[in-house]
Amino acid sequence: MEIIDKLKKSFYDQFKEEAIELFFSPGRVNLIGEHTDYNGGHVFPCAISLGTYGAVSARTDNKVCCYSLNLPDIGVIKTDLTDIVSKKSNDWANYPLGVIKVFQDSGYEFAHGFNIAFYGNLPNGAGLSSSASIEMLTAMTLKTLFSLAIPTLEMVKLCQKAENQFVGMNCGILDQFAVGMGKKNHAMFLDCNTLKYRYVKLVLEGYSIVISNTNSKHSLVDSEYNMRRSQCEQALADIQTVRKVNSLGELTASDFAVVKKAIKDPVCAKRARHAVLENQRTIKAVEALENNNMQLFGQLMNESHISLRDDYEVTGKELDTLAEAAWKEKGVLGSRMTGGGFGGCTVSIVKNDCLDEFKHNVAEIYIAKIGYSPEFYVADIGEGTHVIK
Ligand code: GLA
């Protein structure tokens, strides 16, 4: 409750009135299925109990006033509801403002403005979807404040659109979906092609999901991301000259062995191989988990990391050091990078009895090689974006 009290107090200090609604929106960790979402494949994420808290009050004018307790120096960013445009001076507020704008463009009308304060406890830039968390919190605010009859999946799609069009990051649907649709102690098995999904109970008997943060900040993440995406599109276009197919996610491993010759550029071929095989691994991994075959699940996680390292080339020294150190540890079923890559976090399945040793040994190897400390969080799998009663 400490966080909520701090948020309420700061809200009052900024806006000189009490918040009328409080929200929570989680971060996410993807267990397997990386860079498959925009390739029409499967993902298997869960929502975590770290995330973003929001406090809101209605205004009588048509201003939207955004404040972040994480970035107090920036102060309140004030925008007219009738004049929302993406601009640098909006800074972090481009995330909430983008959501309002795509809602407006989809025909939702807001009769008045509001004040909103955000307070997040997700580590900054760690690839645990702090942006999707803020976006979905904003969508839930709009739904609640203006009594919109909008299903969660629709909010998820609009938030993805806001990130694509307003922020300029060409992301798939993984993050917004995981954040919005999360369910306590469950992961979501989502087919990004059809948006069909089901919840899979996480029964990890004696094991924990550990998130290890490289604490490394990388620039160019968005441009590298958009480049991977267009390389996959190029590979698909080449494949389409020899086979009728709508996405890389439609191909099995043996289909790919046949059609890969059509891909002209060898780099694009590697990217496509990752997308196809990662999708197949994700399907197998969920099956393994449901058959209680945790060993196989872990092994597929490791293979996923290797493919992201060698074929997709989105890991880098920090993520590789963490994953490779984890693989050597006692009680580790599997470990891999999670999210977009480059910096950010790994996710590992670690035996509860070995947690302390895991953290100690992995940190030691990481510090020796990278020069600073990683951070560890035992993930608590929680609910998607919701109103705090
Ligand atoms: C980022 C994107 C997601 C997804 C992952 C990689 O988190 O926002 O849409 O593509 O990278 O799996």
mmCIF file of C-alpha atoms and ligand atoms in Angstrom:
data_model
loop_
_atom_site.group_PDB
_atom_site.id
_atom_site.type_symbol
_atom_site.label_atom_id
_atom_site.label_comp_id
_atom_site.label_asym_id
_atom_site.label_seq_id
_atom_site.Cartn_x
_atom_site.Cartn_y
_atom_site.Cartn_z
ATOM 1 C CA MET A 1 0.000 0.000 0.000
ATOM 2 C CA GLU A 2 2.978 2.246 0.408
ATOM 3 C CA ILE A 3 3.103 2.867 -3.345
ATOM 4 C CA ILE A 4 -0.567 3.820 -3.518
ATOM 5 C CA ASP A 5 -0.256 6.235 -0.595
ATOM 6 C CA LYS A 6 2.715 7.914 -2.243
ATOM 7 C CA LEU A 7 0.821 8.147 -5.523
ATOM 8 C CA LYS A 8 -2.284 9.643 -3.882
ATOM 9 C CA LYS A 9 -0.235 12.191 -1.973
ATOM 10 C CA SER A 10 1.743 13.228 -5.006
ATOM 11 C CA PHE A 11 -1.442 13.433 -7.062
ATOM 12 C CA TYR A 12 -2.895 15.829 -4.498
ATOM 13 C CA ASP A 13 0.291 17.917 -4.429
ATOM 14 C CA GLN A 14 0.224 18.313 -8.203
ATOM 15 C CA PHE A 15 -3.458 18.783 -8.871
ATOM 16 C CA LYS A 16 -4.804 20.090 -5.534
ATOM 17 C CA GLU A 17 -7.600 17.542 -5.476
ATOM 18 C CA GLU A 18 -8.111 13.874 -4.598
ATOM 19 C CA ALA A 19 -7.911 11.171 -7.253
ATOM 20 C CA ILE A 20 -11.291 9.590 -8.000
ATOM 21 C CA GLU A 21 -9.975 6.370 -9.545
ATOM 22 C CA LEU A 22 -6.862 4.249 -9.074
ATOM 23 C CA PHE A 23 -5.518 1.699 -11.561
ATOM 24 C CA PHE A 24 -2.812 -0.904 -11.839
ATOM 25 C CA SER A 25 -1.291 -2.142 -15.062
ATOM 26 C CA PRO A 26 1.375 -4.881 -15.007
ATOM 27 C CA GLY A 27 4.591 -5.445 -16.919
ATOM 28 C CA ARG A 28 5.083 -8.721 -18.732
ATOM 29 C CA VAL A 29 7.605 -11.476 -19.153
ATOM 30 C CA ASN A 30 7.509 -13.642 -22.255
ATOM 31 C CA LEU A 31 8.427 -17.256 -21.440
ATOM 32 C CA ILE A 32 9.025 -18.262 -25.050
ATOM 33 C CA GLY A 33 8.024 -17.124 -28.562
ATOM 34 C CA GLU A 34 10.236 -14.111 -29.264
ATOM 35 C CA HIS A 35 9.971 -12.004 -32.413
ATOM 36 C CA THR A 36 7.175 -14.298 -33.560
ATOM 37 C CA ASP A 37 4.243 -11.941 -32.914
ATOM 38 C CA TYR A 38 4.651 -9.751 -36.008
ATOM 39 C CA ASN A 39 5.476 -12.882 -38.016
ATOM 40 C CA GLY A 40 2.064 -14.426 -37.414
ATOM 41 C CA GLY A 41 3.387 -16.935 -34.879
ATOM 42 C CA HIS A 42 2.713 -17.844 -31.248
ATOM 43 C CA VAL A 43 3.832 -16.241 -27.995
ATOM 44 C CA PHE A 44 3.622 -17.416 -24.388
ATOM 45 C CA PRO A 45 3.822 -14.462 -21.979
ATOM 46 C CA CYS A 46 2.509 -13.730 -18.505
ATOM 47 C CA ALA A 47 1.763 -10.524 -16.627
ATOM 48 C CA ILE A 48 3.911 -9.796 -13.571
ATOM 49 C CA SER A 49 3.114 -8.041 -10.319
ATOM 50 C CA LEU A 50 5.550 -5.220 -11.049
ATOM 51 C CA GLY A 51 4.005 -2.527 -13.225
ATOM 52 C CA THR A 52 2.469 0.933 -13.311
ATOM 53 C CA TYR A 53 0.020 2.522 -10.867
ATOM 54 C CA GLY A 54 -2.219 5.366 -11.982
ATOM 55 C CA ALA A 55 -4.379 7.961 -10.204
ATOM 56 C CA VAL A 56 -6.989 9.963 -12.077
ATOM 57 C CA SER A 57 -9.476 12.800 -11.635
ATOM 58 C CA ALA A 58 -11.874 14.420 -14.106
ATOM 59 C CA ARG A 59 -11.440 18.032 -15.231
ATOM 60 C CA THR A 60 -14.124 20.466 -16.332
ATOM 61 C CA ASP A 61 -12.078 21.878 -19.218
ATOM 62 C CA ASN A 62 -10.687 19.842 -22.115
ATOM 63 C CA LYS A 63 -7.085 19.548 -20.956
ATOM 64 C CA VAL A 64 -5.248 16.296 -20.295
ATOM 65 C CA CYS A 65 -2.589 16.765 -17.613
ATOM 66 C CA CYS A 66 -0.031 13.979 -17.273
ATOM 67 C CA TYR A 67 2.458 13.633 -14.443
ATOM 68 C CA SER A 68 4.962 10.893 -13.640
ATOM 69 C CA LEU A 69 6.338 10.338 -10.152
ATOM 70 C CA ASN A 70 9.245 8.575 -11.829
ATOM 71 C CA LEU A 71 10.200 11.702 -13.778
ATOM 72 C CA PRO A 72 9.270 14.575 -11.437
ATOM 73 C CA ASP A 73 11.690 17.020 -13.077
ATOM 74 C CA ILE A 74 9.674 16.973 -16.275
ATOM 75 C CA GLY A 75 6.622 18.195 -14.358
ATOM 76 C CA VAL A 76 3.038 18.177 -15.639
ATOM 77 C CA ILE A 77 2.593 17.821 -19.406
ATOM 78 C CA LYS A 78 -0.597 19.642 -20.382
ATOM 79 C CA THR A 79 -2.317 19.043 -23.725
ATOM 80 C CA ASP A 80 -5.620 20.097 -25.230
ATOM 81 C CA LEU A 81 -7.878 17.128 -26.052
ATOM 82 C CA THR A 82 -8.577 18.671 -29.457
ATOM 83 C CA ASP A 83 -4.909 19.036 -30.342
ATOM 84 C CA ILE A 84 -3.058 15.812 -29.594
ATOM 85 C CA VAL A 85 0.024 15.370 -31.777
ATOM 86 C CA SER A 86 3.151 13.284 -31.339
ATOM 87 C CA LYS A 87 6.027 15.584 -30.446
ATOM 88 C CA LYS A 88 9.363 15.439 -28.707
ATOM 89 C CA SER A 89 8.389 17.944 -26.024
ATOM 90 C CA ASN A 90 5.674 15.537 -24.837
ATOM 91 C CA ASP A 91 8.515 13.261 -23.756
ATOM 92 C CA TRP A 92 7.190 10.105 -22.000
ATOM 93 C CA ALA A 93 3.607 11.490 -22.242
ATOM 94 C CA ASN A 94 3.565 10.501 -25.933
ATOM 95 C CA TYR A 95 2.552 7.047 -24.618
ATOM 96 C CA PRO A 96 -0.682 8.068 -22.857
ATOM 97 C CA LEU A 97 -1.419 10.815 -25.404
ATOM 98 C CA GLY A 98 -1.007 8.364 -28.283
ATOM 99 C CA VAL A 99 -3.651 6.132 -26.744
ATOM 100 C CA ILE A 100 -6.116 9.015 -26.368
ATOM 101 C CA LYS A 101 -5.485 9.988 -29.987
ATOM 102 C CA VAL A 102 -6.100 6.511 -31.436
ATOM 103 C CA PHE A 103 -9.278 6.211 -29.355
ATOM 104 C CA GLN A 104 -10.439 9.552 -30.811
ATOM 105 C CA ASP A 105 -9.509 8.436 -34.328
ATOM 106 C CA SER A 106 -11.590 5.294 -33.778
ATOM 107 C CA GLY A 107 -14.638 7.396 -32.985
ATOM 108 C CA TYR A 108 -14.577 7.616 -29.172
ATOM 109 C CA GLU A 109 -15.433 11.089 -27.887
ATOM 110 C CA PHE A 110 -14.315 12.609 -24.622
ATOM 111 C CA ALA A 111 -16.489 15.406 -23.292
ATOM 112 C CA HIS A 112 -13.881 16.722 -20.863
ATOM 113 C CA GLY A 113 -10.247 16.342 -19.899
ATOM 114 C CA PHE A 114 -8.615 14.677 -16.889
ATOM 115 C CA ASN A 115 -5.579 14.675 -14.629
ATOM 116 C CA ILE A 116 -3.503 11.529 -14.487
ATOM 117 C CA ALA A 117 -0.433 10.621 -12.435
ATOM 118 C CA PHE A 118 1.653 7.503 -13.075
ATOM 119 C CA TYR A 119 4.005 5.680 -10.741
ATOM 120 C CA GLY A 120 5.857 2.638 -11.996
ATOM 121 C CA ASN A 121 8.018 0.078 -10.233
ATOM 122 C CA LEU A 122 9.193 -1.723 -13.358
ATOM 123 C CA PRO A 123 12.931 -1.339 -13.815
ATOM 124 C CA ASN A 124 13.524 1.364 -16.419
ATOM 125 C CA GLY A 125 14.300 0.232 -19.965
ATOM 126 C CA ALA A 126 14.443 -3.413 -18.856
ATOM 127 C CA GLY A 127 12.259 -4.709 -21.669
ATOM 128 C CA LEU A 128 9.420 -5.672 -19.331
ATOM 129 C CA SER A 129 6.943 -3.542 -21.297
ATOM 130 C CA SER A 130 6.710 -0.372 -19.268
ATOM 131 C CA SER A 131 5.333 1.368 -22.373
ATOM 132 C CA ALA A 132 2.538 -1.150 -22.940
ATOM 133 C CA SER A 133 1.823 -0.953 -19.206
ATOM 134 C CA ILE A 134 1.327 2.837 -19.416
ATOM 135 C CA GLU A 135 -0.696 2.499 -22.625
ATOM 136 C CA MET A 136 -3.103 -0.082 -21.220
ATOM 137 C CA LEU A 137 -3.455 1.939 -18.015
ATOM 138 C CA THR A 138 -4.473 4.932 -20.121
ATOM 139 C CA ALA A 139 -6.952 2.811 -22.089
ATOM 140 C CA MET A 140 -8.492 1.529 -18.840
ATOM 141 C CA THR A 141 -8.708 5.108 -17.579
ATOM 142 C CA LEU A 142 -10.636 6.161 -20.707
ATOM 143 C CA LYS A 143 -12.928 3.146 -20.422
ATOM 144 C CA THR A 144 -13.686 3.811 -16.746
ATOM 145 C CA LEU A 145 -13.910 7.591 -16.800
ATOM 146 C CA PHE A 146 -16.126 7.759 -19.890
ATOM 147 C CA SER A 147 -18.049 4.473 -19.332
ATOM 148 C CA LEU A 148 -16.964 3.094 -22.711
ATOM 149 C CA ALA A 149 -18.359 -0.274 -23.768
ATOM 150 C CA ILE A 150 -15.051 -1.510 -25.123
ATOM 151 C CA PRO A 151 -13.762 -5.078 -24.755
ATOM 152 C CA THR A 152 -10.217 -5.545 -23.427
ATOM 153 C CA LEU A 153 -9.012 -7.073 -26.683
ATOM 154 C CA GLU A 154 -10.107 -3.944 -28.541
ATOM 155 C CA MET A 155 -8.143 -1.782 -26.082
ATOM 156 C CA VAL A 156 -5.125 -4.041 -26.643
ATOM 157 C CA LYS A 157 -5.320 -3.480 -30.405
ATOM 158 C CA LEU A 158 -5.728 0.290 -30.051
ATOM 159 C CA CYS A 159 -2.740 0.492 -27.701
ATOM 160 C CA GLN A 160 -0.597 -1.419 -30.183
ATOM 161 C CA LYS A 161 -1.749 1.007 -32.860
ATOM 162 C CA ALA A 162 -0.791 3.966 -30.646
ATOM 163 C CA GLU A 163 2.708 2.575 -30.247
ATOM 164 C CA ASN A 164 3.019 1.922 -34.005
ATOM 165 C CA GLN A 165 1.599 5.198 -35.224
ATOM 166 C CA PHE A 166 2.218 7.705 -32.459
ATOM 167 C CA VAL A 167 5.503 6.503 -30.975
ATOM 168 C CA GLY A 168 6.837 5.017 -34.219
ATOM 169 C CA MET A 169 7.820 1.630 -32.791
ATOM 170 C CA ASN A 170 6.587 -1.046 -35.178
ATOM 171 C CA CYS A 171 5.883 -3.594 -32.407
ATOM 172 C CA GLY A 172 3.624 -6.626 -32.616
ATOM 173 C CA ILE A 173 0.761 -7.355 -30.216
ATOM 174 C CA LEU A 174 2.674 -9.356 -27.580
ATOM 175 C CA ASP A 175 3.201 -6.642 -24.979
ATOM 176 C CA GLN A 176 -0.179 -4.948 -24.997
ATOM 177 C CA PHE A 177 -1.921 -8.333 -25.044
ATOM 178 C CA ALA A 178 0.075 -9.746 -22.120
ATOM 179 C CA VAL A 179 -0.386 -6.580 -20.068
ATOM 180 C CA GLY A 180 -4.098 -6.257 -20.778
ATOM 181 C CA MET A 181 -5.156 -9.911 -20.672
ATOM 182 C CA GLY A 182 -2.905 -11.268 -17.881
ATOM 183 C CA LYS A 183 -4.311 -13.690 -15.343
ATOM 184 C CA LYS A 184 -2.906 -14.637 -11.941
ATOM 185 C CA ASN A 185 -0.676 -17.732 -12.035
ATOM 186 C CA HIS A 186 -1.365 -18.286 -15.723
ATOM 187 C CA ALA A 187 0.552 -17.726 -18.925
ATOM 188 C CA MET A 188 -1.231 -16.912 -22.193
ATOM 189 C CA PHE A 189 -0.747 -19.026 -25.281
ATOM 190 C CA LEU A 190 -1.607 -16.635 -28.090
ATOM 191 C CA ASP A 191 -1.731 -17.227 -31.824
ATOM 192 C CA CYS A 192 -0.856 -13.765 -33.135
ATOM 193 C CA ASN A 193 -2.244 -14.626 -36.557
ATOM 194 C CA THR A 194 -5.815 -15.301 -35.431
ATOM 195 C CA LEU A 195 -5.651 -13.761 -31.927
ATOM 196 C CA LYS A 196 -7.060 -17.031 -30.559
ATOM 197 C CA TYR A 197 -5.643 -17.646 -27.101
ATOM 198 C CA ARG A 198 -5.949 -19.772 -24.044
ATOM 199 C CA TYR A 199 -4.691 -19.520 -20.478
ATOM 200 C CA VAL A 200 -2.260 -22.172 -19.293
ATOM 201 C CA LYS A 201 -1.915 -22.676 -15.556
ATOM 202 C CA LEU A 202 1.692 -22.368 -14.412
ATOM 203 C CA VAL A 203 2.293 -25.271 -12.065
ATOM 204 C CA LEU A 204 6.007 -25.018 -11.474
ATOM 205 C CA GLU A 205 6.234 -27.318 -8.430
ATOM 206 C CA GLY A 206 9.345 -26.242 -6.580
ATOM 207 C CA TYR A 207 10.568 -23.886 -9.298
ATOM 208 C CA SER A 208 10.407 -20.109 -9.755
ATOM 209 C CA ILE A 209 10.458 -17.800 -12.726
ATOM 210 C CA VAL A 210 13.464 -15.535 -12.238
ATOM 211 C CA ILE A 211 13.924 -12.336 -14.215
ATOM 212 C CA SER A 212 17.550 -11.212 -14.446
ATOM 213 C CA ASN A 213 18.149 -7.638 -15.542
ATOM 214 C CA THR A 214 21.328 -6.847 -17.492
ATOM 215 C CA ASN A 215 20.965 -3.207 -16.366
ATOM 216 C CA SER A 216 22.432 -2.250 -19.703
ATOM 217 C CA LYS A 217 20.943 0.560 -21.728
ATOM 218 C CA HIS A 218 21.105 0.288 -25.474
ATOM 219 C CA SER A 219 20.184 2.956 -27.942
ATOM 220 C CA LEU A 220 19.024 1.997 -31.457
ATOM 221 C CA VAL A 221 16.759 -0.722 -30.070
ATOM 222 C CA ASP A 222 13.757 0.592 -32.002
ATOM 223 C CA SER A 223 15.619 0.977 -35.286
ATOM 224 C CA GLU A 224 17.201 -2.497 -34.996
ATOM 225 C CA TYR A 225 13.757 -3.858 -34.164
ATOM 226 C CA ASN A 226 12.141 -2.242 -37.182
ATOM 227 C CA MET A 227 15.011 -3.556 -39.326
ATOM 228 C CA ARG A 228 14.464 -7.172 -38.149
ATOM 229 C CA ARG A 229 10.824 -6.764 -38.975
ATOM 230 C CA SER A 230 11.494 -5.619 -42.525
ATOM 231 C CA GLN A 231 14.062 -8.407 -43.060
ATOM 232 C CA CYS A 232 11.340 -10.926 -42.166
ATOM 233 C CA GLU A 233 8.940 -9.174 -44.537
ATOM 234 C CA GLN A 234 11.530 -9.417 -47.303
ATOM 235 C CA ALA A 235 12.048 -13.139 -46.616
ATOM 236 C CA LEU A 236 8.288 -13.709 -46.712
ATOM 237 C CA ALA A 237 7.965 -11.825 -50.007
ATOM 238 C CA ASP A 238 10.681 -14.067 -51.519
ATOM 239 C CA ILE A 239 8.970 -17.208 -50.206
ATOM 240 C CA GLN A 240 5.667 -16.019 -51.673
ATOM 241 C CA THR A 241 7.202 -16.264 -55.153
ATOM 242 C CA VAL A 242 7.279 -20.066 -54.724
ATOM 243 C CA ARG A 243 4.462 -20.771 -52.248
ATOM 244 C CA LYS A 244 1.122 -19.315 -51.251
ATOM 245 C CA VAL A 245 1.582 -18.300 -47.636
ATOM 246 C CA ASN A 246 0.457 -15.279 -45.587
ATOM 247 C CA SER A 247 3.009 -15.260 -42.779
ATOM 248 C CA LEU A 248 6.172 -17.046 -41.637
ATOM 249 C CA GLY A 249 4.129 -18.438 -38.752
ATOM 250 C CA GLU A 250 2.216 -20.638 -41.187
ATOM 251 C CA LEU A 251 5.338 -22.630 -42.053
ATOM 252 C CA THR A 252 6.538 -25.779 -40.303
ATOM 253 C CA ALA A 253 10.229 -26.671 -40.059
ATOM 254 C CA SER A 254 9.959 -29.027 -43.023
ATOM 255 C CA ASP A 255 8.027 -26.457 -45.107
ATOM 256 C CA PHE A 256 10.830 -24.016 -44.424
ATOM 257 C CA ALA A 257 13.515 -26.496 -45.495
ATOM 258 C CA VAL A 258 11.801 -26.633 -48.886
ATOM 259 C CA VAL A 259 11.066 -22.929 -49.461
ATOM 260 C CA LYS A 260 14.161 -21.332 -47.910
ATOM 261 C CA LYS A 261 16.061 -21.467 -51.205
ATOM 262 C CA ALA A 262 13.752 -18.753 -52.505
ATOM 263 C CA ILE A 263 15.093 -16.234 -49.974
ATOM 264 C CA LYS A 264 17.736 -14.252 -51.815
ATOM 265 C CA ASP A 265 19.541 -12.501 -48.985
ATOM 266 C CA PRO A 266 21.336 -14.856 -46.534
ATOM 267 C CA VAL A 267 20.726 -12.488 -43.602
ATOM 268 C CA CYS A 268 16.982 -12.430 -44.316
ATOM 269 C CA ALA A 269 17.090 -16.236 -44.515
ATOM 270 C CA LYS A 270 18.576 -16.459 -41.011
ATOM 271 C CA ARG A 271 15.949 -14.086 -39.642
ATOM 272 C CA ALA A 272 13.166 -16.129 -41.230
ATOM 273 C CA ARG A 273 14.630 -19.394 -39.929
ATOM 274 C CA HIS A 274 14.445 -17.985 -36.416
ATOM 275 C CA ALA A 275 10.847 -16.825 -36.880
ATOM 276 C CA VAL A 276 9.701 -20.210 -38.208
ATOM 277 C CA LEU A 277 11.564 -22.418 -35.739
ATOM 278 C CA GLU A 278 10.830 -20.198 -32.736
ATOM 279 C CA ASN A 279 7.149 -20.495 -33.488
ATOM 280 C CA GLN A 280 7.430 -24.293 -33.637
ATOM 281 C CA ARG A 281 9.409 -24.294 -30.363
ATOM 282 C CA THR A 282 6.705 -22.232 -28.684
ATOM 283 C CA ILE A 283 3.984 -24.687 -29.684
ATOM 284 C CA LYS A 284 6.153 -27.587 -28.423
ATOM 285 C CA ALA A 285 7.009 -25.769 -25.200
ATOM 286 C CA VAL A 286 3.372 -25.237 -24.245
ATOM 287 C CA GLU A 287 2.667 -28.888 -24.972
ATOM 288 C CA ALA A 288 5.648 -29.859 -22.798
ATOM 289 C CA LEU A 289 4.417 -27.702 -19.936
ATOM 290 C CA GLU A 290 0.941 -29.182 -20.153
ATOM 291 C CA ASN A 291 2.469 -32.682 -20.066
ATOM 292 C CA ASN A 292 4.456 -31.659 -17.005
ATOM 293 C CA ASN A 293 7.693 -32.098 -18.936
ATOM 294 C CA MET A 294 9.588 -29.209 -17.399
ATOM 295 C CA GLN A 295 12.953 -30.488 -18.618
ATOM 296 C CA LEU A 296 11.840 -30.197 -22.233
ATOM 297 C CA PHE A 297 10.300 -26.785 -21.576
ATOM 298 C CA GLY A 298 13.653 -25.576 -20.232
ATOM 299 C CA GLN A 299 15.592 -27.067 -23.110
ATOM 300 C CA LEU A 300 13.359 -25.260 -25.612
ATOM 301 C CA MET A 301 13.976 -21.998 -23.737
ATOM 302 C CA ASN A 302 17.717 -22.519 -24.164
ATOM 303 C CA GLU A 303 17.317 -23.288 -27.867
ATOM 304 C CA SER A 304 15.248 -20.123 -28.216
ATOM 305 C CA HIS A 305 18.102 -18.044 -26.801
ATOM 306 C CA ILE A 306 20.648 -19.653 -29.119
ATOM 307 C CA SER A 307 18.464 -18.913 -32.126
ATOM 308 C CA LEU A 308 17.968 -15.294 -31.009
ATOM 309 C CA ARG A 309 21.733 -15.036 -30.553
ATOM 310 C CA ASP A 310 22.899 -16.660 -33.776
ATOM 311 C CA ASP A 311 20.076 -16.258 -36.306
ATOM 312 C CA TYR A 312 18.177 -13.200 -35.152
ATOM 313 C CA GLU A 313 21.209 -11.460 -33.615
ATOM 314 C CA VAL A 314 19.333 -9.502 -30.976
ATOM 315 C CA THR A 315 21.082 -10.673 -27.803
ATOM 316 C CA GLY A 316 24.473 -8.995 -27.299
ATOM 317 C CA LYS A 317 27.215 -9.556 -24.750
ATOM 318 C CA GLU A 318 25.197 -8.744 -21.623
ATOM 319 C CA LEU A 319 22.215 -11.018 -22.367
ATOM 320 C CA ASP A 320 24.507 -13.816 -23.561
ATOM 321 C CA THR A 321 26.605 -13.599 -20.408
ATOM 322 C CA LEU A 322 23.508 -13.864 -18.199
ATOM 323 C CA ALA A 323 21.960 -16.749 -20.141
ATOM 324 C CA GLU A 324 25.201 -18.703 -20.498
ATOM 325 C CA ALA A 325 26.013 -18.260 -16.803
ATOM 326 C CA ALA A 326 22.515 -19.479 -15.905
ATOM 327 C CA TRP A 327 22.831 -22.582 -18.094
ATOM 328 C CA LYS A 328 25.803 -23.728 -15.981
ATOM 329 C CA GLU A 329 23.985 -23.334 -12.682
ATOM 330 C CA LYS A 330 22.573 -26.165 -10.610
ATOM 331 C CA GLY A 331 18.763 -26.269 -10.532
ATOM 332 C CA VAL A 332 18.252 -24.237 -13.727
ATOM 333 C CA LEU A 333 15.829 -25.819 -16.197
ATOM 334 C CA GLY A 334 16.244 -23.159 -18.860
ATOM 335 C CA SER A 335 17.206 -19.560 -19.451
ATOM 336 C CA ARG A 336 16.779 -17.142 -22.331
ATOM 337 C CA MET A 337 16.498 -13.468 -23.202
ATOM 338 C CA THR A 338 12.955 -12.102 -23.025
ATOM 339 C CA GLY A 339 11.368 -9.209 -24.936
ATOM 340 C CA GLY A 340 12.867 -7.301 -27.841
ATOM 341 C CA GLY A 341 16.502 -7.969 -26.926
ATOM 342 C CA PHE A 342 19.800 -6.046 -27.064
ATOM 343 C CA GLY A 343 19.585 -5.014 -23.407
ATOM 344 C CA GLY A 344 16.841 -5.856 -20.991
ATOM 345 C CA CYS A 345 16.305 -9.104 -19.173
ATOM 346 C CA THR A 346 16.587 -12.858 -19.279
ATOM 347 C CA VAL A 347 13.989 -15.233 -17.883
ATOM 348 C CA SER A 348 15.083 -18.439 -16.149
ATOM 349 C CA ILE A 349 13.294 -21.320 -14.473
ATOM 350 C CA VAL A 350 15.212 -22.002 -11.266
ATOM 351 C CA LYS A 351 14.695 -24.556 -8.500
ATOM 352 C CA ASN A 352 13.603 -22.788 -5.303
ATOM 353 C CA ASP A 353 16.387 -24.385 -3.215
ATOM 354 C CA CYS A 354 19.003 -23.050 -5.628
ATOM 355 C CA LEU A 355 17.786 -19.433 -5.883
ATOM 356 C CA ASP A 356 20.392 -17.858 -3.602
ATOM 357 C CA GLU A 357 23.263 -19.709 -5.159
ATOM 358 C CA PHE A 358 21.931 -18.871 -8.640
ATOM 359 C CA LYS A 359 21.847 -15.151 -7.936
ATOM 360 C CA HIS A 360 25.243 -15.178 -6.273
ATOM 361 C CA ASN A 361 27.049 -17.166 -8.967
ATOM 362 C CA VAL A 362 25.422 -15.528 -11.987
ATOM 363 C CA ALA A 363 26.117 -12.069 -10.551
ATOM 364 C CA GLU A 364 29.743 -12.972 -9.943
ATOM 365 C CA ILE A 365 30.305 -14.106 -13.543
ATOM 366 C CA TYR A 366 28.383 -11.112 -14.912
ATOM 367 C CA ILE A 367 30.303 -8.530 -12.867
ATOM 368 C CA ALA A 368 33.642 -10.087 -13.834
ATOM 369 C CA LYS A 369 32.802 -9.927 -17.524
ATOM 370 C CA ILE A 370 30.588 -6.842 -17.863
ATOM 371 C CA GLY A 371 31.821 -4.655 -15.033
ATOM 372 C CA TYR A 372 28.589 -3.901 -13.148
ATOM 373 C CA SER A 373 25.852 -5.811 -11.318
ATOM 374 C CA PRO A 374 22.778 -7.452 -12.752
ATOM 375 C CA GLU A 375 19.529 -7.455 -10.755
ATOM 376 C CA PHE A 376 17.186 -10.352 -10.005
ATOM 377 C CA TYR A 377 13.426 -10.490 -9.416
ATOM 378 C CA VAL A 378 11.436 -13.617 -8.652
ATOM 379 C CA ALA A 379 8.387 -13.087 -10.831
ATOM 380 C CA ASP A 380 5.000 -13.150 -9.250
ATOM 381 C CA ILE A 381 2.464 -13.842 -12.025
ATOM 382 C CA GLY A 382 -0.451 -11.450 -11.657
ATOM 383 C CA GLU A 383 -3.566 -9.968 -13.227
ATOM 384 C CA GLY A 384 -3.844 -7.749 -16.297
ATOM 385 C CA THR A 385 -4.692 -4.012 -16.178
ATOM 386 C CA HIS A 386 -7.460 -3.288 -13.659
ATOM 387 C CA VAL A 387 -9.174 -0.731 -11.462
ATOM 388 C CA ILE A 388 -7.938 -0.753 -7.857
ATOM 389 C CA LYS A 389 -11.019 -0.903 -5.652
HETATM 390 C C1 GLA B 1 9.066 -6.191 -28.197
HETATM 391 C C2 GLA B 1 7.809 -5.891 -29.005
HETATM 392 C C3 GLA B 1 6.896 -7.120 -29.103
HETATM 393 C C4 GLA B 1 7.668 -8.349 -29.550
HETATM 394 C C5 GLA B 1 8.951 -8.511 -28.758
HETATM 395 C C6 GLA B 1 9.818 -9.620 -29.287
HETATM 396 O O1 GLA B 1 8.743 -6.430 -26.860
HETATM 397 O O2 GLA B 1 7.100 -4.811 -28.442
HETATM 398 O O3 GLA B 1 5.803 -6.853 -29.963
HETATM 399 O O4 GLA B 1 7.906 -8.311 -30.930
HETATM 400 O O5 GLA B 1 9.726 -7.336 -28.737
HETATM 401 O O6 GLA B 1 9.200 -10.844 -29.133
#
